[in-house]
Short mmCIF file of C-alpha atoms and ligand atoms in Angstrom, two decimals:
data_model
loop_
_atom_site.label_atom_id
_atom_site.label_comp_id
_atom_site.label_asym_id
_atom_site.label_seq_id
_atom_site.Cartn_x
_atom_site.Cartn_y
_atom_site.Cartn_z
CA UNK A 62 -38.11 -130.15 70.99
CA UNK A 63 -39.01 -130.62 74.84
CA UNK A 64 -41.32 -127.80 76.18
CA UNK A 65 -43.77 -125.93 74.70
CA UNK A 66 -42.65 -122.72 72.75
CA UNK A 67 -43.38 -119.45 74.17
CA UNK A 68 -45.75 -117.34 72.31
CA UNK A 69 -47.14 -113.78 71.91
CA UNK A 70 -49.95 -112.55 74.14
CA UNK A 71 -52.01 -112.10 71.57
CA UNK A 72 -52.84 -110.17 68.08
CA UNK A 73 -51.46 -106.75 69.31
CA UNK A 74 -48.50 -108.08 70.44
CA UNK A 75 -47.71 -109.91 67.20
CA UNK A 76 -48.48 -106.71 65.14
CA UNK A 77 -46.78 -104.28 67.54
CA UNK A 78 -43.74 -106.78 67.45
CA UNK A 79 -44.20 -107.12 63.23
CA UNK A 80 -44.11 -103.82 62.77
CA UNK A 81 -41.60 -103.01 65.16
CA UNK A 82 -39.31 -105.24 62.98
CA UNK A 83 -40.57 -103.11 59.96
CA UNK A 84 -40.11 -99.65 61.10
CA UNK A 85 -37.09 -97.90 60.63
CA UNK A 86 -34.36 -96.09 59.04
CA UNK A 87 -35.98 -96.97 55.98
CA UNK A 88 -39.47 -94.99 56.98
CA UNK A 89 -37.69 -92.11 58.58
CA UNK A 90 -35.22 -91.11 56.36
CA UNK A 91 -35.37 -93.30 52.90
CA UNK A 92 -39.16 -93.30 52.53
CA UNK A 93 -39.39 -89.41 52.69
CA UNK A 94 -36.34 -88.60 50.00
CA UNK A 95 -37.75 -91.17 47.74
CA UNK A 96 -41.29 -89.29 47.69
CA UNK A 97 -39.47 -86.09 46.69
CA UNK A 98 -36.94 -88.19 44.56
CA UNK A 99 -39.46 -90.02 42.29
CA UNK A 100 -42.08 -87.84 41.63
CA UNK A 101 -44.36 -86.64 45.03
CA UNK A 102 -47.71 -87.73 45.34
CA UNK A 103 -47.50 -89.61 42.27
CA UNK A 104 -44.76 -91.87 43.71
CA UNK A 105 -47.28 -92.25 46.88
CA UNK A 106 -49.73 -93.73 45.20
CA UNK A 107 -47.59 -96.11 43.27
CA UNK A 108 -45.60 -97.05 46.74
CA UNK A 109 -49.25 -98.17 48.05
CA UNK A 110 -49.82 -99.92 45.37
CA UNK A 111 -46.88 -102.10 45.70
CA UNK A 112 -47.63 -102.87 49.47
CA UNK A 113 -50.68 -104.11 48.56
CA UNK A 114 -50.15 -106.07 45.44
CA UNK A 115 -46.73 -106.96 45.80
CA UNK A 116 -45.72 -106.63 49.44
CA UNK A 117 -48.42 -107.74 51.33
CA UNK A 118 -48.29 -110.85 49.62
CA UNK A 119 -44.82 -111.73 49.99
CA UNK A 120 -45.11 -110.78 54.18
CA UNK A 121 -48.26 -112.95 53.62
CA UNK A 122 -46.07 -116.14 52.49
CA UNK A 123 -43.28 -115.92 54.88
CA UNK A 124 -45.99 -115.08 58.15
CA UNK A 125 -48.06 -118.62 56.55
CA UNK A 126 -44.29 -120.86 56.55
CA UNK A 127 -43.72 -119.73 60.08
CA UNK A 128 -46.81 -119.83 61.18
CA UNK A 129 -47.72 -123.05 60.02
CA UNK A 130 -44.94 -124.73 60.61
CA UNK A 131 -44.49 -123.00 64.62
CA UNK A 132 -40.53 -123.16 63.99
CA UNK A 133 -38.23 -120.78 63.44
CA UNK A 134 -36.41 -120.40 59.52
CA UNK A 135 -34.31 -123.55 59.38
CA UNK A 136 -36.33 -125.49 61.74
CA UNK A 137 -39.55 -124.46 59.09
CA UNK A 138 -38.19 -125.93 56.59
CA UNK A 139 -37.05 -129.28 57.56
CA UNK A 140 -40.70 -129.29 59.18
CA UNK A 141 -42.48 -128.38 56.14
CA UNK A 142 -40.51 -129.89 53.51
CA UNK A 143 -38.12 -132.56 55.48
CA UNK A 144 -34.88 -133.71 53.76
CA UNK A 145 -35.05 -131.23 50.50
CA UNK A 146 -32.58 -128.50 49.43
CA UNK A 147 -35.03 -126.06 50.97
CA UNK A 148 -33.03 -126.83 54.02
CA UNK A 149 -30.78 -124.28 52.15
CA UNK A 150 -33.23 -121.29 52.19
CA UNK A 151 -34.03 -122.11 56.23
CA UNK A 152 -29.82 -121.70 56.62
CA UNK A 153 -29.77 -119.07 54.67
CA UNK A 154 -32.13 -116.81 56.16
CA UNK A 155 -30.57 -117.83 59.79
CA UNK A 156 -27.39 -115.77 58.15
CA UNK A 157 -28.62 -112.88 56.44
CA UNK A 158 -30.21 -111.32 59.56
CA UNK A 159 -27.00 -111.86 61.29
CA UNK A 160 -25.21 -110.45 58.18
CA UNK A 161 -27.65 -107.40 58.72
CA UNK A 162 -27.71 -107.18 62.24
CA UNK A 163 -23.47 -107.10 62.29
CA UNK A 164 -23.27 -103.55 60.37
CA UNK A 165 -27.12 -102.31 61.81
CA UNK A 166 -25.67 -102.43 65.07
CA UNK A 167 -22.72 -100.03 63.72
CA UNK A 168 -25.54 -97.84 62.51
CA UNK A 169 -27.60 -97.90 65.79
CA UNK A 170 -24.42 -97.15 67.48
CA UNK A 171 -24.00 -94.16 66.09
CA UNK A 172 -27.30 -93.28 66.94
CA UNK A 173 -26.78 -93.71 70.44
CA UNK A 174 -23.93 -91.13 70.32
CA UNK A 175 -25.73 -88.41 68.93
CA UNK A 176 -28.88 -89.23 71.25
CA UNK A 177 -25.98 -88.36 73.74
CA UNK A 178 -24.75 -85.44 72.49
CA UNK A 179 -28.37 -83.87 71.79
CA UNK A 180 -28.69 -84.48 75.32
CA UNK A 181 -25.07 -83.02 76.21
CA UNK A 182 -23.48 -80.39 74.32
CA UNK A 183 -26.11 -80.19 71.67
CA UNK A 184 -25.51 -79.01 67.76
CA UNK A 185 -23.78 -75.52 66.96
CA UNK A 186 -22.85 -74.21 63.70
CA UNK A 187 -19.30 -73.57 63.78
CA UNK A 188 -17.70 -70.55 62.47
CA UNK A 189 -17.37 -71.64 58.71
CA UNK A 190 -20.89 -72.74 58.59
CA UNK A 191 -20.29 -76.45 59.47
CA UNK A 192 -22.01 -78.30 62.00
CA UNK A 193 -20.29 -79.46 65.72
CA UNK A 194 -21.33 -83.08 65.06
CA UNK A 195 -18.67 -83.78 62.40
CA UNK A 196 -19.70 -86.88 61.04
CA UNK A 197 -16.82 -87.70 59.19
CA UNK A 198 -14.16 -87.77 62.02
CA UNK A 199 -16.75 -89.30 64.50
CA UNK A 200 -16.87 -92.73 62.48
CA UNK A 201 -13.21 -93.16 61.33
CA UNK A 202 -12.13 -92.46 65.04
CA UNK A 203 -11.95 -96.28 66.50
CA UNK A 204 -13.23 -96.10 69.97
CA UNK A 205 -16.67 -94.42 70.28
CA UNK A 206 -18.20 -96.26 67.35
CA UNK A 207 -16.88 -99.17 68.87
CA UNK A 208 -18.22 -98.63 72.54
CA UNK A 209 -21.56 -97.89 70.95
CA UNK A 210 -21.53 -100.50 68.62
CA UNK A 211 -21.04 -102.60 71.66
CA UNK A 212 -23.96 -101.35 73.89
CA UNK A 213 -26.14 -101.30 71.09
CA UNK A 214 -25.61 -104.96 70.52
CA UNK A 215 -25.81 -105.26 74.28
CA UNK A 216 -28.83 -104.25 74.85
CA UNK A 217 -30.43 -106.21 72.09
CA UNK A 218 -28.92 -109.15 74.29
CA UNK A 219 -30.25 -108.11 77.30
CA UNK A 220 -34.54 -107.60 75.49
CA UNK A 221 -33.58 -111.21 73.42
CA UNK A 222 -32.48 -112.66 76.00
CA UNK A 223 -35.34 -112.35 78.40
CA UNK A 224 -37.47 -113.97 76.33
CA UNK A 225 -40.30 -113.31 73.33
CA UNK A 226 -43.24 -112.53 75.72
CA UNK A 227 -41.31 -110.82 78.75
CA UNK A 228 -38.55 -109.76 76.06
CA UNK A 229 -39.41 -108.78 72.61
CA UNK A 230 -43.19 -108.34 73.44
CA UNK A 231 -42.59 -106.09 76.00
CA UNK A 232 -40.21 -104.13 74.69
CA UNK A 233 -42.32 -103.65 71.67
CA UNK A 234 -45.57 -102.89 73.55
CA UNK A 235 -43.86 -99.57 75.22
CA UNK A 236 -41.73 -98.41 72.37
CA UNK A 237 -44.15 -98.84 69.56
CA UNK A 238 -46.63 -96.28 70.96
CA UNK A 239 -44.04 -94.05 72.47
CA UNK A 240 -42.59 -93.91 68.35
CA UNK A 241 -45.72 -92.88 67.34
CA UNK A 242 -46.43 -89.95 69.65
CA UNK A 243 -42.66 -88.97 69.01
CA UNK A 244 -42.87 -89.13 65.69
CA UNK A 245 -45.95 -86.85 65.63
CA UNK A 246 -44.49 -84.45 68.21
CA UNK A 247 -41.32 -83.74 65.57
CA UNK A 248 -43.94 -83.32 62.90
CA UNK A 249 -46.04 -80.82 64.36
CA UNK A 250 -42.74 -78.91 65.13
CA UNK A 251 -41.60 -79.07 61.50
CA UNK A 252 -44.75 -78.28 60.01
CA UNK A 253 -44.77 -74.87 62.69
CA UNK A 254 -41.34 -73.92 61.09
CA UNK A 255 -41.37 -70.70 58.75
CA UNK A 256 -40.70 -72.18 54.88
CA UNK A 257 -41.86 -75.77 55.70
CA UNK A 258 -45.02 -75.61 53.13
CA UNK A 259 -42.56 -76.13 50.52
CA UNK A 260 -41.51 -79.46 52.04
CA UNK A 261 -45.58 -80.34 52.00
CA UNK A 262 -45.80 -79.02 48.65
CA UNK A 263 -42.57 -81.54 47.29
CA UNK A 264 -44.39 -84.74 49.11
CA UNK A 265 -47.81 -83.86 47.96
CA UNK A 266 -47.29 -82.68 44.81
CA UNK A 267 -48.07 -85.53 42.15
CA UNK A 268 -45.64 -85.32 39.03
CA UNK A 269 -46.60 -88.28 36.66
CA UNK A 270 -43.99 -87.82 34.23
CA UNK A 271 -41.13 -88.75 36.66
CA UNK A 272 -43.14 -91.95 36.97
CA UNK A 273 -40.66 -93.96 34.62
CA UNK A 274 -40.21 -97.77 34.72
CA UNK A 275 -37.64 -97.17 37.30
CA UNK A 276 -39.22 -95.44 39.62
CA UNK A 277 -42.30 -98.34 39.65
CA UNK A 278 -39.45 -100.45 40.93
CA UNK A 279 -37.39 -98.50 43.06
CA UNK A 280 -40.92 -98.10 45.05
CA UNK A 281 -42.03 -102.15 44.51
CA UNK A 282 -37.95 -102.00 46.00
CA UNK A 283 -38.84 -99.67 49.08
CA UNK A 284 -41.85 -101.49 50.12
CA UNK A 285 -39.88 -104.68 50.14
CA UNK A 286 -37.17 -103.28 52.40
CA UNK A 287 -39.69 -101.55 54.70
CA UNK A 288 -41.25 -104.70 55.67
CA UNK A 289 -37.88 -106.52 56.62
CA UNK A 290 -39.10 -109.28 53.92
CA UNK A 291 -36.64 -111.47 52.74
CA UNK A 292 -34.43 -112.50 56.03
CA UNK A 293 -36.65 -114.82 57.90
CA UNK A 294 -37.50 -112.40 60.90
CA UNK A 295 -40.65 -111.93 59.55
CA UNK A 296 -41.48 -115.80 58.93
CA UNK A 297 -39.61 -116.22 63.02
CA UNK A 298 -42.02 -113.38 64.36
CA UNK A 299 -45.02 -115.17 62.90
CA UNK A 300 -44.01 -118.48 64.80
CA UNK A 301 -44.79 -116.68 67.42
CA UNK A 302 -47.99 -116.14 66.36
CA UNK A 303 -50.60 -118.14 68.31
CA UNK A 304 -52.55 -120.80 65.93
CA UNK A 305 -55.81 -119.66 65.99
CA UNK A 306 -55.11 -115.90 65.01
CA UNK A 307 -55.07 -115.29 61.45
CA UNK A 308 -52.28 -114.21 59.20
CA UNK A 309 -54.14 -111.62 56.93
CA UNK A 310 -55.21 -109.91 59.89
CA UNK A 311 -51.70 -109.64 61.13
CA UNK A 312 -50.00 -109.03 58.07
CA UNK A 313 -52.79 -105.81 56.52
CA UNK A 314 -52.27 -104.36 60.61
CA UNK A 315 -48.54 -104.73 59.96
CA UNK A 316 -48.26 -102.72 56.26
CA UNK A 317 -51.02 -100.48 57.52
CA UNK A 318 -48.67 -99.28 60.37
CA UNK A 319 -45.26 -99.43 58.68
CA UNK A 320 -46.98 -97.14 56.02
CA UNK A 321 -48.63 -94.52 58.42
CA UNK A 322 -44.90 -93.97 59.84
CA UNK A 323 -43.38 -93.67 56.92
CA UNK A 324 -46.47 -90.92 56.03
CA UNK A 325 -46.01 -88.90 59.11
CA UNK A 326 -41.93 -89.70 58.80
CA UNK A 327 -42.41 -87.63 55.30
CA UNK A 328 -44.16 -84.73 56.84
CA UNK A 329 -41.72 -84.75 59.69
CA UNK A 330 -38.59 -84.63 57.96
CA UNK A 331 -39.01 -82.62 54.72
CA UNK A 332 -40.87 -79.51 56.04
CA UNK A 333 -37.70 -79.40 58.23
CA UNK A 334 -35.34 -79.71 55.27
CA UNK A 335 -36.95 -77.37 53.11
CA UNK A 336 -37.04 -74.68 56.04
CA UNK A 337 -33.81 -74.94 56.65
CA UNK A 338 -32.83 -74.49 52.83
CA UNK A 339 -31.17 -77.95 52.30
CA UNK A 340 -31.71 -80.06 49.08
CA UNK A 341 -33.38 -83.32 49.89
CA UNK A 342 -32.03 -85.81 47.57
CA UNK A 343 -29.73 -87.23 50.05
CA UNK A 344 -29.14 -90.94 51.31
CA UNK A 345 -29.59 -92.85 54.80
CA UNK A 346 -26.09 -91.99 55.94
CA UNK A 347 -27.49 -87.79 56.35
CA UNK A 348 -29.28 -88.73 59.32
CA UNK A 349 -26.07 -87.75 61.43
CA UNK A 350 -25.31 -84.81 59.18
CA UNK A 351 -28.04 -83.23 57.19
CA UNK A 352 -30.48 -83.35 60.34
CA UNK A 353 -27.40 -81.97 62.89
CA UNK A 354 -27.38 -78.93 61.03
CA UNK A 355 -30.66 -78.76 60.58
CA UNK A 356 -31.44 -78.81 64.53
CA UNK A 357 -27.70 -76.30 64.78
CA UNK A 358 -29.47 -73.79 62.34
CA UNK A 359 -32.95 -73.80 63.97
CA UNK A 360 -30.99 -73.34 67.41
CA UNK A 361 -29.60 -70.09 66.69
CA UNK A 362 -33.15 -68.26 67.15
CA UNK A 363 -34.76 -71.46 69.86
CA UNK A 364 -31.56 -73.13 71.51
CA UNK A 365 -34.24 -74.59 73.70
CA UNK A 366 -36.97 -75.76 71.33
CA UNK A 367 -34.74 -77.10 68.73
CA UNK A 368 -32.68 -79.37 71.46
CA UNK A 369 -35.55 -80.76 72.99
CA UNK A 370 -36.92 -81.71 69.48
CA UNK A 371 -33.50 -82.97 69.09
CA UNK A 372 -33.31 -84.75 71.82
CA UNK A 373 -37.00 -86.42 71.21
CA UNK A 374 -35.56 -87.02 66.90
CA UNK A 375 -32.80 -88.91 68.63
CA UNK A 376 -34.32 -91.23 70.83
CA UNK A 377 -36.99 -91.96 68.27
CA UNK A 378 -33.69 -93.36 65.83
CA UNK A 379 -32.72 -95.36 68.75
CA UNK A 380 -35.74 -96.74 69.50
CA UNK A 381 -36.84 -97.57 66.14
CA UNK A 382 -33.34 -99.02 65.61
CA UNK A 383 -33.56 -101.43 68.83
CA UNK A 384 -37.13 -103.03 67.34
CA UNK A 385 -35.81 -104.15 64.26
CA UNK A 386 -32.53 -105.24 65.43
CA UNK A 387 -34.20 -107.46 67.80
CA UNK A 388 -35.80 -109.07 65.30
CA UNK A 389 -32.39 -109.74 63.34
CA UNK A 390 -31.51 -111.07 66.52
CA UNK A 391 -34.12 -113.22 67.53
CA UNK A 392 -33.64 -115.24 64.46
CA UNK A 393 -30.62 -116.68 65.11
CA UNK A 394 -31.19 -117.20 68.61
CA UNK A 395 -34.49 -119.23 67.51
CA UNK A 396 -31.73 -121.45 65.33
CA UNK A 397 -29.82 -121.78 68.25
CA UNK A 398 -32.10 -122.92 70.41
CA UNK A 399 -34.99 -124.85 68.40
CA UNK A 400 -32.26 -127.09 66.50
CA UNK A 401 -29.15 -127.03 68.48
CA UNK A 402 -30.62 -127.21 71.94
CA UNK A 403 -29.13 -124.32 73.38
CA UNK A 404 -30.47 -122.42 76.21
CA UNK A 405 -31.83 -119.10 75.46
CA UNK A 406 -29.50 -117.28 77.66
CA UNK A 407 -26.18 -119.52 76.06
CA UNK A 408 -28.17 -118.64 72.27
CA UNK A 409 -27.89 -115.06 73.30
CA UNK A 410 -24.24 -114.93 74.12
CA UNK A 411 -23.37 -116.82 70.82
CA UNK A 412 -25.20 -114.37 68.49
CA UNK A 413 -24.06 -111.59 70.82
CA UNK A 414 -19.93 -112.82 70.19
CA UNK A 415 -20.78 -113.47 66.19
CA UNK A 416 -22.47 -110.24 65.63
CA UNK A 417 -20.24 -108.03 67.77
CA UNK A 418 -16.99 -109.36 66.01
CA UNK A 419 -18.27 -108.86 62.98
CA UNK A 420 -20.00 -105.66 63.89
CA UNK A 421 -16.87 -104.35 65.11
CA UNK A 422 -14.92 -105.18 61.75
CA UNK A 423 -17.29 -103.26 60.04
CA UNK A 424 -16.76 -100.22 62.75
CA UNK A 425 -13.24 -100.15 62.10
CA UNK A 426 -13.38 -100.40 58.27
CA UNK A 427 -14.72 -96.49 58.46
CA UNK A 428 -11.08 -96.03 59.65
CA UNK A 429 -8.28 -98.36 60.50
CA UNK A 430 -9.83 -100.68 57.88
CA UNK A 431 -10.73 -98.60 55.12
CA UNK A 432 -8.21 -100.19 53.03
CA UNK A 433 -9.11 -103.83 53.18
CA UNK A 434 -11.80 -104.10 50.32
CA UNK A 435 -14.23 -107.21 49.13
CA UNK A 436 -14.86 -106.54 45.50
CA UNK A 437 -13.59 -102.59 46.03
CA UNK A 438 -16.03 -102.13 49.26
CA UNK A 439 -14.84 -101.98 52.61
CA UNK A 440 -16.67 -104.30 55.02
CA UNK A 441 -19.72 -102.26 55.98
CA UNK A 442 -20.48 -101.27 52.51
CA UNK A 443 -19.70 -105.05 51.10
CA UNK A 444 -21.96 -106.22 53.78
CA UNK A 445 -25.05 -103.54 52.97
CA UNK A 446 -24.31 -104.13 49.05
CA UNK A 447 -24.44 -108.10 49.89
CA UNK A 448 -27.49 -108.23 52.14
CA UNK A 449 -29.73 -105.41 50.42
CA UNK A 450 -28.85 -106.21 46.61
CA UNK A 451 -28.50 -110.00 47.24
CA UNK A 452 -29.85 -111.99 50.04
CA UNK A 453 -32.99 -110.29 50.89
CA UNK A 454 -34.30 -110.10 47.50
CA UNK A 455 -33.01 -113.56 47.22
CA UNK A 456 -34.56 -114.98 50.18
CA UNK A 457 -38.08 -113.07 49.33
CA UNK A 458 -38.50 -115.10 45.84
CA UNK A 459 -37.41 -118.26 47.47
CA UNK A 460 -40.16 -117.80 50.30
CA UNK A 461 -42.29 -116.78 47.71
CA UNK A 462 -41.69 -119.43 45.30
CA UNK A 463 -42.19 -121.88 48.34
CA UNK A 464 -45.36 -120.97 49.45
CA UNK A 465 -46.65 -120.12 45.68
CA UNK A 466 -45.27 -123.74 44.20
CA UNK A 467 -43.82 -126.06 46.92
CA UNK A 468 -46.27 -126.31 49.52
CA UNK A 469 -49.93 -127.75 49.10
CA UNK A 470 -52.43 -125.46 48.12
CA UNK A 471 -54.92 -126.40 50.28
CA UNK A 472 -52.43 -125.94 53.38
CA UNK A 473 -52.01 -122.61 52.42
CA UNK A 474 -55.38 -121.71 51.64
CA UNK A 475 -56.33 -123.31 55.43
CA UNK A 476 -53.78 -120.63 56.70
CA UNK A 477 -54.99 -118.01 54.62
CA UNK A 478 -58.55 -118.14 55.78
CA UNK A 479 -58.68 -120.03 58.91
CA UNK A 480 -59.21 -123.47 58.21
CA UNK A 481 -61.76 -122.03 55.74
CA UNK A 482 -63.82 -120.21 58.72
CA UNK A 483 -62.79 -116.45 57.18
CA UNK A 484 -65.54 -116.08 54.49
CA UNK A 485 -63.79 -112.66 53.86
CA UNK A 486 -60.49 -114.43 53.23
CA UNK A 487 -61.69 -117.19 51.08
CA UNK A 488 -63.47 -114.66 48.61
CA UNK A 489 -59.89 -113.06 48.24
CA UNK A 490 -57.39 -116.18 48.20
CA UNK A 491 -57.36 -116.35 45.01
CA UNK A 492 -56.39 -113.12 44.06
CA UNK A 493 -53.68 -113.87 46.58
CA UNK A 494 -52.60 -116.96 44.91
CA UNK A 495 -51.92 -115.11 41.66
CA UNK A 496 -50.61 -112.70 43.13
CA UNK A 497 -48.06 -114.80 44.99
CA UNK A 498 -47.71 -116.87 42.35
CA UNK A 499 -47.02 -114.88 39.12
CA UNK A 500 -46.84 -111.66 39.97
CA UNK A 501 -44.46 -111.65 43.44
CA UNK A 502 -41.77 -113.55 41.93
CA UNK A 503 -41.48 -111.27 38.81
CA UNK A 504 -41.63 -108.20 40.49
CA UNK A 505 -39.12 -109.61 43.01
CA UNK A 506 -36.53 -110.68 39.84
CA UNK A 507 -37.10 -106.94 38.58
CA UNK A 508 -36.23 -105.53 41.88
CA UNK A 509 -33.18 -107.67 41.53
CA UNK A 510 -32.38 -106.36 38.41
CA UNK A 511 -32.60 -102.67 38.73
CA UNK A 512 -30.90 -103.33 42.32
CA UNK A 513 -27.89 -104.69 40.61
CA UNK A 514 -27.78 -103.03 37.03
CA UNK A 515 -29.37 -99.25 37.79
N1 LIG B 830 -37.46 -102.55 57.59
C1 LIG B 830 -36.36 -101.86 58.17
C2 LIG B 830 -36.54 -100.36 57.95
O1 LIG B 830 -37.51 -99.93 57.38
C3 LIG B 830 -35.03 -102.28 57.61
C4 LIG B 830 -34.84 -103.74 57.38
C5 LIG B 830 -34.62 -104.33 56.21
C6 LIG B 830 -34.89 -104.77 58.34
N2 LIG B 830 -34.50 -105.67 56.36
C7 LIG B 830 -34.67 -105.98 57.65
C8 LIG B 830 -35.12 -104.78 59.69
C9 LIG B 830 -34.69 -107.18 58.32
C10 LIG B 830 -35.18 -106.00 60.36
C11 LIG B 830 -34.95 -107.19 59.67
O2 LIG B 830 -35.70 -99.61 58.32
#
């Protein structure tokens, strides 16, 4: 390709941008529920365990492809393994994240609509005890989700689209922060609320009997999803990734972050739950309703309090949402424009049109839709089952088995430490190796498993 690829400004930027990709719905809302789920503190210390044995490795191998090879998924594999079937994997992972990004965008929509109404009408319990928000009839109704399916999409155009320094780094550099002070801001509140120590109690609690084979991978399963492994945005992100920086340092500042949100994320969310007398063992989709009520309930005796927390809950979905979707994104623009020549701005539109009509389909099969089904889903749920239960755990063992048994050792050894100048890094590579060798892939076909069978 003519020109020379624009970069990040520098290690910051990369992890900001990394972790970005990894924060989200899955640290706010799934991370927390699990903990209380799975056993408390117990399930804690096994999640950190997988991050660091099982994880951390696999972000490691996709960060050294795209990082060594300075290319985005497809255009990484025909570099580092020209005219093989891995061609497959690099096509592959240009789809998933567009797969992903299609219903995410639904998802973020919605998002933007109640950031709206916390900053409207606010949440009020109605007369029978249910909350103003009504979930339920907001997403089968065709037009909102549809209008903010649309400027959710939109505005990942408009950050792409400007580019990975003035767009995505940017972008990254003021939200990441700004999600971090939020987040802590809507802790501190929920810790002040009357009954939250029993939320603190249910994350810190350790209770090693409910640590049964299937809880070990249902966390090993969490820590995979956190860090967006499996799709390529982590291996495009890393191309990004200036040569001489190195990829442990990146990838341990990456998990370390992802993992302090999803900490302060716990102690956010349950202490709010438990004061508001709701049981916790519910799924992603209770964002919009468990939450609403909560924030209608604590209104009653602080109308003011509880909608500016509201208000600060929402715009931390949003923003959290808009950093990993931009990495979906980016991924197929790279495609676009590494192998097919297209400009960045003509990239943008064409990932924009796929995504949207897509996107849209999956809106609409909440209502109109509902009764066209692939395999007994509708379309947002056969998407979800297809990209969490298939292609990203699929996509993570082929990376893994790439890196671990396809490319040279010494290449990845030179990318693991430097060109050998890390002494740190070359007195741990080989635990890495086995690790990404023997130990990633199994874990990665027992995730599978209990994905598909449990
Ligand atoms: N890691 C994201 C979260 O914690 C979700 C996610 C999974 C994702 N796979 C991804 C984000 C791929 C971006 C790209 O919510």
């Amino acid at each position: 390709m003519a020109g020379r690829r624009e970069l990040f400004g520098g290690r910051t930027a990369a992890i900001l941008a990394l972790a970005g990709s990894a924060i989200g719905l899955g640290n706010i809302w799934r991370f927390p529920y699990m903990v209380g789920q799975t056993g408390g503190a117990a399930f804690i210390i096994i999640y950190l365990a997988s991050c660091l044995l099982l994880s951390l490795p696999i972000f490691l191998a996709e960060a050294i492809i795209g990082h060594r090879a300075q290319a985005g998924t497809f255009g990484a594999m025909e570099r580092l393994a020209p005219g093989t079937k891995w061609k497959w994997l690099g096509l592959l992972t240009v789809l998933s994240p567009l797969v992903i990004l299609s219903y995410y965008s639904v998802v973020g929509g919605w998002s933007i609509d109640y950031l709206w109404r916390s900053l409207s009408a606010g949440f009020r319990l109605g007369a029978d005890g249910s909350v103003s928000s009504d979930f339920g009839r907001f997403i089968t109704s065709p037009w909102v989700p549809l209008l903010c399916h649309t400027l959710f999409l939109g505005g990942c155009a408009w950050i792409v689209s400007a580019g990975v320094k003035s767009g995505i780094e940017k972008f990254n550099k003021v939200t990441m922060p700004l999600l971090f002070v939020l987040i802590v801001i809507i802790m501190v509140y929920s810790l002040s609320l009357p009954g939250a120590s029993a939320g603190v109690e249910y994350l810190v609690k350790p209770d090693f009997s409910r640590i049964t084979p299937s809880a070990v991978a249902a966390a090993m399963g969490q820590s995979f999803f956190s860090l967006s492994l499996g799709v390529g945005t982590i291996l495009t992100y890393s191309s990004y990734i200036h040569e001489k920086e190195n990829i442990l340092v990146t990838g341990v500042g990456t998990v370390g972050f992802d993992l302090l949100f999803a900490l302060i994320a716990g102690f956010a969310i349950m202490p709010a739950v438990f004061a508001a007398g709701i049981e916790p063992g519910a799924g992603p989709g209770l964002i919009f309703e468990t939450l609403p009520y909560i924030f209608a309930k604590m209104g009653a005796s602080a109308p003011w309090l509880s909608g500016a927390v509201a208000v600060l809950f929402f715009v931390t979905i949003v923003c959290a949402a808009f950093t990993s979707a931009i990495s979906m994104f980016e991924v197929g623009v790279a495609y676009l424009v590494e192998q097919r020549g297209v400009s960045r701005r003509r990239a943008t539109l064409l990932v924009f049109a796929a995504t949207w009509l897509l996107g849209a389909l999956c809106s609409l099969s909440f209502g109109p839709l509902s009764g066209v089904r692939f395999f007994g889903r509708t379309l947002f749920e056969f998407c979800d089952f297809l990209t969490s239960n298939f292609l990203m755990t699929f996509g993570g063992l082929l990376f893994v088995l790439f890196v671990g048994w396809k490319m040279p050792r010494a290449a990845v050894r030179d990318e693991f430490t430097s060109g050998g100048t890390s002494r740190f890094n070359a007195a741990v590579f080989d635990a890495f190796w086995f690790l990404l060798r023997y130990v990633a892939p199994l874990a990665i076909v027992v995730i599978f498993l209990t994905n598909f069978f449990a």
